[in-house]
Structures are given as structure tokens and as C-alpha cells.
Coordinates of C-alpha atoms and ligand atoms in Angstrom, one line a residue:
X99 CA -33.8 -36.5 -25.4
X100 CA -35.0 -37.7 -22.0
X101 CA -33.6 -36.2 -18.8
X102 CA -32.7 -38.5 -15.9
X103 CA -31.2 -37.9 -12.5
X104 CA -28.8 -40.8 -13.2
X105 CA -27.8 -43.0 -16.0
X106 CA -26.0 -46.2 -15.3
X107 CA -23.6 -47.6 -17.9
X108 CA -23.3 -51.4 -17.8
X109 CA -25.3 -53.9 -15.8
X110 CA -23.0 -56.4 -14.2
X111 CA -23.7 -57.3 -10.6
X112 CA -22.5 -53.9 -9.3
X113 CA -24.7 -51.5 -11.4
X114 CA -27.5 -54.1 -11.1
X115 CA -27.2 -53.8 -7.4
X116 CA -27.4 -50.0 -7.7
X117 CA -30.6 -50.3 -9.9
X118 CA -32.1 -52.6 -7.2
X119 CA -31.2 -50.3 -4.3
X120 CA -32.5 -47.2 -6.3
X121 CA -35.8 -48.9 -7.2
X122 CA -37.6 -47.9 -3.9
X123 CA -36.1 -44.3 -4.0
X124 CA -38.9 -42.5 -5.8
X125 CA -37.2 -39.1 -6.1
X126 CA -34.2 -40.4 -8.1
X127 CA -35.1 -41.1 -11.7
X128 CA -32.7 -43.7 -13.1
X129 CA -32.1 -45.8 -16.2
X130 CA -29.4 -48.3 -16.9
X131 CA -28.0 -49.4 -20.3
X132 CA -26.3 -52.7 -20.9
X133 CA -24.7 -53.7 -24.2
X134 CA -25.5 -57.4 -23.8
X135 CA -29.0 -58.7 -24.9
X136 CA -29.7 -60.0 -21.4
X137 CA -28.0 -60.4 -18.0
X138 CA -25.5 -63.3 -18.2
X139 CA -22.8 -63.5 -15.6
X140 CA -19.5 -64.9 -17.0
X141 CA -21.3 -67.3 -19.3
X142 CA -18.0 -68.7 -20.6
X143 CA -17.2 -70.1 -17.1
X144 CA -20.6 -71.3 -16.0
X145 CA -19.1 -74.7 -15.3
X146 CA -21.1 -77.3 -13.5
X147 CA -20.2 -77.5 -9.8
X148 CA -18.7 -74.0 -9.6
X149 CA -19.9 -71.8 -6.8
X150 CA -19.7 -68.2 -5.6
X151 CA -16.4 -67.5 -4.0
X152 CA -18.2 -65.4 -1.3
X153 CA -21.2 -66.1 1.0
X154 CA -24.6 -65.5 -0.6
X155 CA -25.1 -62.5 1.7
X156 CA -22.9 -60.7 -0.8
X157 CA -25.9 -60.6 -3.1
X158 CA -27.0 -57.4 -4.8
X159 CA -28.6 -55.7 -1.8
X160 CA -28.6 -57.5 1.5
X161 CA -25.5 -55.9 3.1
X162 CA -27.1 -52.5 2.5
X163 CA -30.7 -53.4 3.1
X164 CA -31.6 -56.9 4.4
X165 CA -35.3 -56.0 4.0
X166 CA -35.0 -55.4 0.3
X167 CA -37.3 -57.3 -2.1
X168 CA -34.3 -57.9 -4.3
X169 CA -32.3 -60.1 -1.9
X170 CA -31.2 -63.7 -2.8
X171 CA -33.3 -65.1 0.0
X172 CA -36.4 -63.4 -1.3
X173 CA -35.6 -64.7 -4.7
X174 CA -35.6 -68.2 -3.3
X175 CA -38.8 -67.4 -1.5
X176 CA -40.5 -66.1 -4.6
X177 CA -39.3 -69.2 -6.5
X178 CA -40.5 -71.6 -3.7
X179 CA -37.0 -72.7 -3.1
X180 CA -36.4 -71.4 0.4
X181 CA -37.0 -74.7 2.2
X182 CA -34.7 -76.5 -0.3
X183 CA -32.0 -73.9 0.4
X184 CA -32.6 -74.3 4.1
X185 CA -31.7 -77.9 3.9
X186 CA -29.0 -77.3 1.3
X187 CA -27.0 -75.5 4.1
X188 CA -24.4 -73.9 1.9
X189 CA -23.2 -70.3 2.1
X190 CA -21.4 -70.6 -1.2
X191 CA -24.2 -71.0 -3.6
X192 CA -23.9 -72.4 -7.2
X193 CA -22.6 -69.8 -9.6
X194 CA -25.5 -70.7 -11.9
X195 CA -28.0 -69.8 -9.2
X196 CA -26.4 -66.4 -8.5
X197 CA -26.6 -65.8 -12.3
X198 CA -30.3 -66.9 -12.3
X199 CA -31.0 -64.7 -9.3
X200 CA -29.4 -61.6 -10.8
X201 CA -31.2 -62.2 -14.1
X202 CA -34.5 -62.3 -12.2
X203 CA -33.7 -58.9 -10.6
X204 CA -32.6 -57.5 -14.0
X205 CA -35.7 -58.7 -15.7
X206 CA -38.0 -57.4 -12.9
X207 CA -36.6 -53.8 -12.9
X208 CA -38.1 -51.4 -15.4
X209 CA -35.0 -49.2 -15.2
X210 CA -32.8 -51.9 -16.8
X211 CA -32.4 -51.7 -20.6
X212 CA -30.5 -54.4 -22.4
X213 CA -29.0 -54.5 -25.9
X214 CA -28.0 -50.9 -25.5
X215 CA -24.3 -49.9 -25.7
X216 CA -23.3 -46.5 -24.4
X217 CA -20.9 -45.1 -26.9
X218 CA -20.2 -41.6 -25.4
X219 CA -20.7 -39.6 -22.2
X220 CA -20.0 -35.9 -22.9
X221 CA -20.1 -32.9 -20.6
X222 CA -23.3 -31.0 -21.3
X223 CA -24.2 -27.8 -19.3
X224 CA -23.3 -29.1 -15.8
X225 CA -24.8 -32.5 -16.6
X226 CA -23.9 -35.2 -19.1
X227 CA -25.1 -36.1 -22.7
X228 CA -25.2 -39.9 -23.0
X229 CA -25.2 -41.5 -26.5
X230 CA -26.6 -45.0 -26.7
X231 CA -26.7 -47.5 -29.5
X232 CA -30.0 -49.4 -29.2
X233 CA -31.7 -52.0 -31.4
X234 CA -34.0 -49.1 -32.4
X235 CA -31.2 -46.8 -33.4
X236 CA -29.0 -44.2 -31.7
X237 CA -30.6 -42.4 -28.7
X238 CA -29.3 -39.4 -26.8
X239 CA -30.2 -38.7 -23.2
X240 CA -29.2 -36.2 -20.5
X241 CA -28.4 -37.0 -16.9
X242 CA -27.3 -35.1 -13.8
X243 CA -25.1 -38.0 -12.8
X244 CA -23.6 -41.1 -14.6
X245 CA -22.4 -44.3 -12.9
X246 CA -20.0 -46.5 -14.8
X247 CA -20.3 -50.2 -14.0
X248 CA -18.5 -51.4 -17.1
X249 CA -16.6 -54.0 -15.2
X250 CA -13.6 -55.8 -16.7
X251 CA -12.6 -57.4 -19.9
X252 CA -10.2 -60.3 -20.6
X253 CA -6.5 -59.4 -20.2
X254 CA -4.7 -61.1 -23.2
X255 CA -0.9 -61.2 -23.2
X256 CA 0.7 -59.3 -26.1
X257 CA 2.2 -62.6 -27.5
X258 CA -1.2 -64.1 -27.9
X259 CA -3.2 -61.2 -29.4
X260 CA -2.5 -62.0 -33.0
X261 CA -3.4 -65.7 -32.7
X262 CA -6.6 -65.5 -30.8
X263 CA -9.3 -67.8 -32.1
X264 CA -10.8 -71.3 -31.4
X265 CA -7.4 -72.8 -30.5
X266 CA -6.1 -69.9 -28.5
X267 CA -8.6 -68.2 -26.2
X268 CA -9.2 -66.6 -22.8
X269 CA -10.9 -68.5 -19.9
X270 CA -13.9 -66.1 -20.4
X271 CA -14.6 -68.0 -23.6
X272 CA -13.9 -71.5 -22.2
X273 CA -17.4 -72.9 -22.7
X274 CA -17.6 -71.6 -26.2
X275 CA -14.5 -73.7 -27.2
X276 CA -14.6 -76.4 -24.6
X277 CA -15.4 -79.2 -27.0
X278 CA -12.3 -78.4 -29.0
X279 CA -10.1 -78.4 -25.9
X280 CA -11.4 -81.6 -24.3
X281 CA -11.2 -83.5 -27.6
X282 CA -7.7 -82.3 -28.5
X283 CA -4.6 -84.3 -27.9
X284 CA -2.8 -81.6 -26.0
X285 CA -4.0 -78.5 -24.2
X286 CA -2.0 -75.8 -22.3
X287 CA -3.5 -73.6 -19.6
X288 CA -1.7 -70.3 -18.7
X289 CA -2.1 -68.7 -15.3
X290 CA -2.8 -69.8 -11.7
X291 CA -6.0 -67.9 -10.8
X292 CA -9.4 -69.4 -10.0
X293 CA -10.6 -69.4 -13.6
X294 CA -7.4 -71.2 -14.8
X295 CA -7.8 -73.8 -12.0
X296 CA -11.5 -74.5 -12.8
X297 CA -10.5 -75.1 -16.5
X298 CA -7.7 -77.4 -15.5
X299 CA -10.0 -79.4 -13.2
X300 CA -12.5 -79.7 -16.0
X301 CA -9.9 -80.8 -18.5
X302 CA -8.5 -83.4 -16.1
X303 CA -12.0 -84.7 -15.4
X304 CA -13.1 -84.8 -19.1
X305 CA -9.8 -85.4 -20.9
X306 CA -7.6 -87.6 -18.8
X307 CA -9.5 -90.8 -19.5
X308 CA -8.9 -90.1 -23.2
X309 CA -5.2 -89.6 -22.7
X310 CA -5.3 -85.7 -23.0
X311 CA -1.9 -84.1 -22.4
X312 CA -2.3 -81.1 -20.1
X313 CA 0.4 -78.5 -19.6
X314 CA -0.2 -75.9 -16.9
X315 CA 2.2 -73.0 -16.4
X316 CA 2.1 -69.7 -14.5
X317 CA 4.6 -66.9 -14.2
X318 CA 3.5 -66.6 -10.5
X319 CA 5.6 -68.3 -7.9
X320 CA 3.3 -71.3 -7.8
X321 CA -0.3 -72.5 -7.7
X322 CA -1.1 -70.9 -4.4
X323 CA -4.4 -70.6 -2.5
X324 CA -6.5 -67.4 -2.3
X325 CA -6.6 -65.9 1.2
X326 CA -9.7 -67.0 2.9
X327 CA -9.0 -66.8 6.6
X328 CA -11.4 -64.6 8.6
X329 CA -8.7 -62.2 9.7
X330 CA -7.5 -61.9 6.2
X331 CA -11.0 -61.3 4.8
X332 CA -11.2 -58.2 7.0
X333 CA -9.4 -56.5 4.1
X334 CA -12.7 -56.6 2.2
X335 CA -14.3 -54.0 4.4
X336 CA -15.2 -50.3 4.2
X337 CA -12.6 -49.6 6.9
X338 CA -9.7 -51.1 4.9
X339 CA -11.0 -49.4 1.8
X340 CA -10.9 -46.0 3.4
X341 CA -7.5 -46.7 5.1
X342 CA -6.1 -47.7 1.7
X343 CA -7.5 -44.8 -0.1
X344 CA -5.9 -42.4 2.4
X345 CA -2.4 -43.6 1.5
X346 CA -0.1 -41.9 -1.0
X347 CA -0.5 -43.4 -4.5
X348 CA 3.0 -44.9 -4.6
X349 CA 2.4 -46.6 -1.3
X350 CA -0.9 -48.0 -2.5
X351 CA 0.8 -49.6 -5.6
X352 CA 3.6 -51.1 -3.4
X353 CA 1.1 -52.6 -1.0
X354 CA -1.2 -54.0 -3.7
X355 CA 1.8 -55.5 -5.5
X356 CA 2.2 -57.8 -2.5
X357 CA -1.5 -58.6 -2.1
X358 CA -2.1 -60.9 -5.1
X359 CA -3.3 -63.8 -3.0
X360 CA -5.9 -61.6 -1.3
X361 CA -7.9 -61.4 -4.5
X362 CA -6.2 -63.7 -7.0
X363 CA -5.1 -67.3 -6.6
X364 CA -6.9 -70.6 -6.5
X365 CA -9.6 -71.5 -4.0
X366 CA -8.5 -74.2 -1.6
X367 CA -11.4 -76.4 -2.9
X368 CA -10.2 -76.1 -6.5
X369 CA -6.6 -76.8 -5.6
X370 CA -7.8 -79.9 -3.7
X371 CA -10.0 -81.1 -6.5
X372 CA -7.1 -80.9 -9.0
X373 CA -4.8 -82.8 -6.7
X374 CA -7.4 -85.4 -6.0
X375 CA -8.1 -85.9 -9.7
X376 CA -4.4 -86.5 -10.2
X377 CA -4.1 -88.9 -7.3
X378 CA -7.1 -90.9 -8.5
X379 CA -5.7 -91.0 -12.0
X380 CA -2.5 -92.6 -10.8
X381 CA -3.9 -95.4 -8.7
X382 CA -2.0 -98.5 -10.0
X383 CA -1.2 -96.6 -13.2
X384 CA 1.6 -94.5 -14.7
X385 CA 1.6 -90.8 -14.2
X386 CA -0.8 -89.1 -16.7
X387 CA 0.7 -86.7 -19.3
X388 CA 0.1 -83.6 -17.0
X389 CA 3.0 -81.1 -16.6
X390 CA 2.6 -78.1 -14.3
X391 CA 5.1 -75.6 -13.0
X392 CA 5.3 -72.1 -11.5
X393 CA 7.7 -69.2 -12.4
X394 CA 7.3 -69.8 -16.2
X395 CA 6.4 -66.9 -18.4
X396 CA 4.9 -67.3 -21.9
X397 CA 7.2 -65.4 -24.2
X398 CA 6.2 -66.6 -27.7
X399 CA 3.5 -68.5 -29.6
X400 CA 4.3 -69.8 -33.1
X401 CA 3.0 -72.6 -35.4
X402 CA 4.4 -75.9 -34.2
X403 CA 7.0 -77.7 -36.4
X404 CA 5.8 -81.0 -34.9
X405 CA 3.4 -82.9 -37.2
X406 CA -0.1 -83.0 -35.6
X407 CA 0.7 -80.2 -33.2
X408 CA -0.8 -76.8 -33.7
X409 CA 1.2 -74.4 -31.5
X410 CA 4.8 -74.2 -30.2
X411 CA 4.9 -72.2 -26.9
X412 CA 8.2 -70.7 -25.7
X413 CA 8.5 -70.2 -22.0
X414 CA 11.1 -68.4 -19.8
X415 CA 11.7 -69.8 -16.4
X416 CA 12.0 -66.6 -14.3
X417 CA 14.3 -67.8 -11.5
X418 CA 16.6 -69.8 -13.8
X419 CA 16.4 -67.3 -16.7
X420 CA 16.2 -70.2 -19.1
X421 CA 13.8 -70.7 -22.0
X422 CA 12.2 -73.9 -23.1
X423 CA 9.5 -74.9 -25.6
X424 CA 6.4 -77.1 -25.5
X425 CA 4.1 -78.1 -28.3
X426 CA 0.3 -78.1 -27.9
X427 CA -3.0 -77.9 -29.8
X428 CA -5.1 -75.6 -27.7
X429 CA -4.1 -72.7 -25.4
X430 CA -6.4 -71.5 -22.7
X431 CA -5.4 -68.1 -21.3
X432 CA -6.2 -67.8 -17.6
X433 CA -4.5 -64.4 -17.6
X434 CA -7.1 -62.4 -15.7
X435 CA -8.9 -59.2 -16.4
X436 CA -8.3 -55.5 -17.0
X437 CA -10.7 -52.6 -16.5
X438 CA -13.0 -52.1 -19.4
X439 CA -12.7 -48.7 -21.1
X440 CA -14.9 -45.8 -19.9
X441 CA -16.8 -44.3 -22.8
X442 CA -15.6 -40.8 -22.0
X443 CA -13.3 -39.0 -24.4
X444 CA -9.8 -38.2 -23.5
X445 CA -9.2 -35.1 -21.5
X446 CA -12.4 -35.1 -19.5
X447 CA -11.2 -37.3 -16.6
X448 CA -8.1 -36.7 -14.4
X449 CA -5.8 -39.7 -14.8
X450 CA -2.6 -40.7 -13.0
X451 CA 0.8 -41.3 -14.6
X452 CA -0.3 -44.8 -15.5
X453 CA -3.5 -43.5 -17.2
X454 CA -5.7 -44.7 -14.4
X455 CA -8.7 -42.5 -13.4
X456 CA -8.6 -40.7 -10.2
X457 CA -11.4 -41.8 -7.9
X458 CA -12.4 -40.1 -4.7
X459 CA -13.2 -42.1 -1.5
X460 CA -17.0 -41.7 -2.3
X461 CA -16.4 -43.2 -5.8
X462 CA -16.6 -40.0 -7.8
X463 CA -14.3 -39.8 -10.9
X464 CA -12.2 -36.7 -10.7
X465 CA -12.5 -34.3 -13.7
X466 CA -9.4 -33.0 -15.4
X467 CA -11.0 -29.6 -15.1
X468 CA -11.0 -30.0 -11.3
X469 CA -14.8 -29.2 -11.3
X470 CA -16.9 -31.2 -8.9
X471 CA -17.8 -34.4 -10.6
X472 CA -21.1 -36.2 -10.9
X473 CA -19.5 -39.2 -12.6
X474 CA -19.1 -42.3 -10.4
X475 CA -17.2 -45.6 -10.9
X476 CA -17.9 -49.1 -9.9
X477 CA -15.1 -51.7 -9.9
X478 CA -12.7 -49.3 -11.7
X479 CA -10.9 -48.3 -8.5
X480 CA -8.6 -51.1 -7.5
X481 CA -5.6 -48.7 -7.6
X482 CA -7.3 -46.2 -5.3
X483 CA -9.6 -48.3 -3.1
X484 CA -7.7 -51.6 -2.9
X485 CA -8.5 -55.3 -3.2
X486 CA -12.1 -54.9 -2.4
X487 CA -13.0 -53.2 -5.7
X488 CA -14.0 -56.3 -7.6
X489 CA -15.4 -58.1 -4.6
X490 CA -19.1 -58.8 -4.5
X491 CA -19.0 -58.4 -0.7
X492 CA -18.3 -54.6 -1.0
X493 CA -20.8 -54.0 -3.8
X494 CA -23.7 -53.1 -1.5
X495 CA -21.5 -50.7 0.6
X496 CA -20.3 -48.9 -2.5
X497 CA -23.8 -48.6 -3.8
X498 CA -25.0 -47.3 -0.5
X499 CA -22.4 -44.5 -0.7
X500 CA -23.4 -43.7 -4.3
X501 CA -27.2 -43.8 -3.7
X502 CA -26.9 -41.5 -0.7
X503 CA -25.1 -39.0 -2.9
X504 CA -27.5 -39.3 -5.7
X505 CA -30.4 -38.8 -3.3
X506 CA -28.7 -36.0 -1.4
X507 CA -29.6 -37.7 1.9
X508 CA -28.9 -40.9 3.8
X509 CA -31.1 -43.6 2.2
X510 CA -28.9 -46.5 3.3
X511 CA -26.7 -46.3 6.4
X512 CA -23.0 -46.4 5.8
X513 CA -21.0 -47.6 8.8
X514 CA -17.3 -46.9 9.0
X515 CA -16.8 -49.6 11.7
X516 CA -17.9 -53.1 10.5
X517 CA -15.3 -55.5 11.8
X518 CA -12.7 -55.8 14.6
X519 CA -9.4 -55.2 13.0
X520 CA -7.9 -51.7 12.9
X521 CA -6.1 -50.4 9.8
X522 CA -3.5 -47.7 10.4
X523 CA -2.9 -46.5 13.9
X524 CA -5.7 -48.1 16.1
X525 CA -8.2 -45.6 17.4
X526 CA -7.4 -46.7 20.9
X527 CA -3.8 -45.7 20.4
X528 CA -4.5 -42.2 19.0
X529 CA -3.8 -39.3 21.3
Ligands
FAD672 C1 -15.7 -66.3 -13.5 C2 -15.7 -65.2 -12.5 C3 -16.3 -65.5 -11.3 C4 -16.3 -64.6 -10.3 N1 -16.8 -64.9 -9.1 C5 -16.8 -64.0 -8.1 C6 -17.3 -64.4 -6.8 O1 -17.8 -65.5 -6.6 N2 -17.2 -63.4 -5.8 C7 -16.7 -62.2 -6.0 O2 -16.7 -61.4 -5.1 N3 -16.2 -61.8 -7.2 C8 -16.2 -62.7 -8.2 N4 -15.7 -62.3 -9.4 C9 -15.2 -61.0 -9.6 C10 -16.3 -59.9 -9.9 O3 -17.2 -59.8 -8.9 C11 -17.0 -60.1 -11.1 O4 -16.1 -59.9 -12.2 C12 -18.2 -59.1 -11.4 O5 -18.8 -59.6 -12.5 C13 -17.8 -57.7 -11.6 O6 -19.0 -57.0 -11.8 P1 -19.1 -55.6 -12.6 O7 -20.5 -55.2 -12.4 O8 -18.0 -54.7 -12.2 O9 -18.8 -56.0 -14.1 P2 -19.1 -57.1 -15.1 O10 -19.7 -58.3 -14.6 O11 -17.8 -57.2 -15.9 O12 -20.2 -56.3 -16.0 C14 -20.0 -55.1 -16.7 C15 -21.1 -55.0 -17.8 O13 -20.9 -53.8 -18.4 C16 -21.3 -53.9 -19.8 N5 -20.7 -52.8 -20.5 C17 -19.4 -52.5 -20.7 N6 -19.2 -51.4 -21.4 C18 -20.5 -51.0 -21.7 C19 -21.0 -49.8 -22.4 N7 -20.2 -48.9 -23.0 N8 -22.3 -49.7 -22.6 C20 -23.2 -50.6 -22.0 N9 -22.7 -51.7 -21.3 C21 -21.4 -51.9 -21.2 C22 -20.7 -55.3 -20.2 O14 -21.4 -55.8 -21.3 C23 -20.9 -56.1 -18.8 O15 -22.1 -56.8 -18.9 C24 -15.7 -63.3 -10.5 C25 -15.1 -63.0 -11.7 C26 -15.1 -64.0 -12.7 C27 -14.4 -63.7 -14.0

């Protein structure tokens, strides 16, 4: 059993950022275990033409340490692409390039181990016993601290769980089953987030010429754009995070219930692309078989009675409280994500009434015992820290806070004033 200062569970962008920021910190001995065989960022949605939804400065390290070797710009430099990028002049880089950059970092850091699933994290004499399933068998290690970066998993509506497969699947698996979708006669997309929008745009582009019928329904009020104004984006800051964390839990849930469009919704570009595809498809031609509507909730999926159709979907219009049915062949669930389970047995962590872990402002998971915790969470704290939790732009800040605690000193400066807006009573107005 090897002893580490810290063990990281999961190597999505957030824990990979932690591994990168820890790499120059010689007195913190770290290892990271990732279940997947190699780094691959949302491979099911690596659609051509898709980009990061945030500027490239939200890479793994730059907002914590712009001099880091592991920055996106240095990756381009090491790959001889910096001049090309200079003339490319885009802040939102191709999603595929962010994926390639992160894989370069993951494959360059000796602390990253792939093909290794952590199955248990158990209290062990003031530290933690970590059990890992690796290609070479089960390993056990000890660590003073553990950082969970297990990310999210597809959220599948209850009505669809029993029929999942190649004709009913989540957007996370789109590229796996894309061929079946674009060559079908009728496809239905559920949801109005960015992933759903990207799938609809791809289906229109690839399928309309062949007469593909596309249904697109969402239970949200409509197909609305994600907030992207500069004053709105100030919610994705350390200030707003600490303001939000300081509120009572009920107040936090109320506020977040009204903030969907701050972190969900369609990008303006994708909304425009879809509309333009429809406009182009109707020049001097009848309307294509594309039906889309908001306020419609999927309430049932059953085999279709119509010959040649695979599924009958039953929808409830929320405002009208009326149900209707549509028949289709393939269903793509753009129904978002939910936190992945933390491999910690019940009873170790303090959880709120909804079963969500309690997370302190400095990202420590609160223990049910009330003892000081050396467990940290990445992107599992939407309910305590607000809309910035899944945002790449706040990854480096969160990792700076975590690294400084692991090292027991300030390795990366953490500023509590990063933008202009005040949250709560402005300082200038305080007595
Ligand atoms: C298609 C898509 C595009 C996005 N684009 C952006 C964007 O442009 N900008 C932005 O700010 N946000 C974006 N997001 C939101 C968010 O940044 C990403 O979801 C991001 O991947 C979250 O990173 P993560 O490290 O929390 O987790 P994930 O990327 O979900 O990675 C978690 C990793 O943990 C591993 N794991 C889980 N459990 C275990 C275990 N027990 N043992 C070992 N390994 C385990 C999983 O295999 C996984 O690889 C996007 C989300 C999606 C779905």
C-alpha cells in the first residue's frame, strides 16, 4: 500500500487541472486515478464545428498561473501552432482542440493513471484508504487527502430508462449512434440545452436533404439563449461563488431555480445556425417535416402502433395540460447531466435533506462525524456554490483554493475581488 499526500478520483478537466497545478509543487505527493483508458472529453459530442463555450483562457491552469507550462498557449507553442492560432483569432477554440490539449497534459503528467476505477474511499486512521480497480488487479493506497473530480453522468428521464439502446439514447452517446439517427425516417430530440441544439443542427444539416422528419420538444418555456453578456457572466466569479455560498440553503435553491439560462440553454450561435438551416431549406420549397415546441414534457415512451415507426411518444403540454402523441424511430435525450456518485459509503459524508453533500466554501466535503475533513469536491457543489461549479472558467480558481490547502501555504494567489460587480450589499455601502 503506497502512501500519498493526495489521491485524485477522476480525471476530467477539473482534476486534470489540479494535477497540472500540483506538478511543480514538490512537497505534495499526488496520484490521480481515472476509470477511462485515456483522456477523452465528451467524445459522444465531438461534433465537427463545435467550440468551447468559454474563452481559451479557461484552460486547465492559466487563470491560476499564466506562466504554467501546461497552458493552452504553451501547448500550441510546443506543437508549433502558435502562429496559426495568432491568425486564427478566435477566443472560442474548437472543442476537439481543447480535448487534444487536455490529452497532451494528461499524457505528460506522471501522476495521472488511466484505466483505474476507484471503487471505495474509506476512513483510515485520520487519512483515507483508497481501493482502485486497475488493469493489473485491485490496488489499495492511503492518502492524507482525497479530491473527487468524478464529474457528471447523463440524466435519463425515468420514462426512458427501460428502453435505452441504439434507438433511444442520451446526447452523450450521439456520435456512437449518429448513423442510425441521420439515416432514420423520423428522429425526436428532447431538451433545449446546448447539446440538444448541436444534435438538432447536425440532424437538419445531414438529414433534411433526405427528407428526415425531426421533432424537437422541451419542457422548458422555449429554446432560449444561454446568458452571455459581460455583466451576466460576472456570476461566474469567486465573488459570486462566495456570496452564494453564504446564503441559507433554501434561498440558494430558490435563486438557482431561476438561473437556468445562466448555465443551461442554447448558445446564440447554435440557435442562429438552426434557424438559418430552416430558412435555407425553405427557399422556394414547402416547409420541411420539422416540428419544435416548448412547454412539452415527455410522459411516456411505448412501441409505436404505426407500421414502420419504432416509438410512440406521449407528451404533456404544461401550460394547456393537454397530452398528445407523436411517432418516431429514434429518440435523442438532451436531458442534461447529474452529479456522478462519490465512491464513499453511506454515513461518512454529511448530506442535506435532498441527499446532496455539504461542501464548505473552500471545497471540503463535510463529514457526518463533524470531524475536520480532508475530502474535497470538484463540480459536485452546484447547490452550495452556484452556477459556476461546472464552468471551466472557475476550475483554476477552485484548484488554487484546493492546492493551497493541500500544501498548507499559498502556492497560487486567490483573489476575492476579480470583477466590478458587487454581490450582496456593496462594500461601499457597508457601515
Ligand atoms: C458536451 C459538453 C461540452 C461542454 N463544454 C463546456 C465548455 O465549453 N465550457 C464550460 O465551461 N463547460 C463546458 N461543459 C461543462 C463542464 O465543464 C464539463 O462537463 C466538464 O467536463 C466537467 O469536468 P469534470 O472534471 O467535473 O468532469 P468530467 O469531465 O465529467 O470527468 C469526470 C471523470 O471522472 C471519471 N470518474 C468518475 N468516477 C470515477 C471513479 N470512481 N474512479 C475513477 N474515475 C472516475 C469519469 O470517467 C470522467 O472521466 C460541457 C459539458 C458537456 C457535456
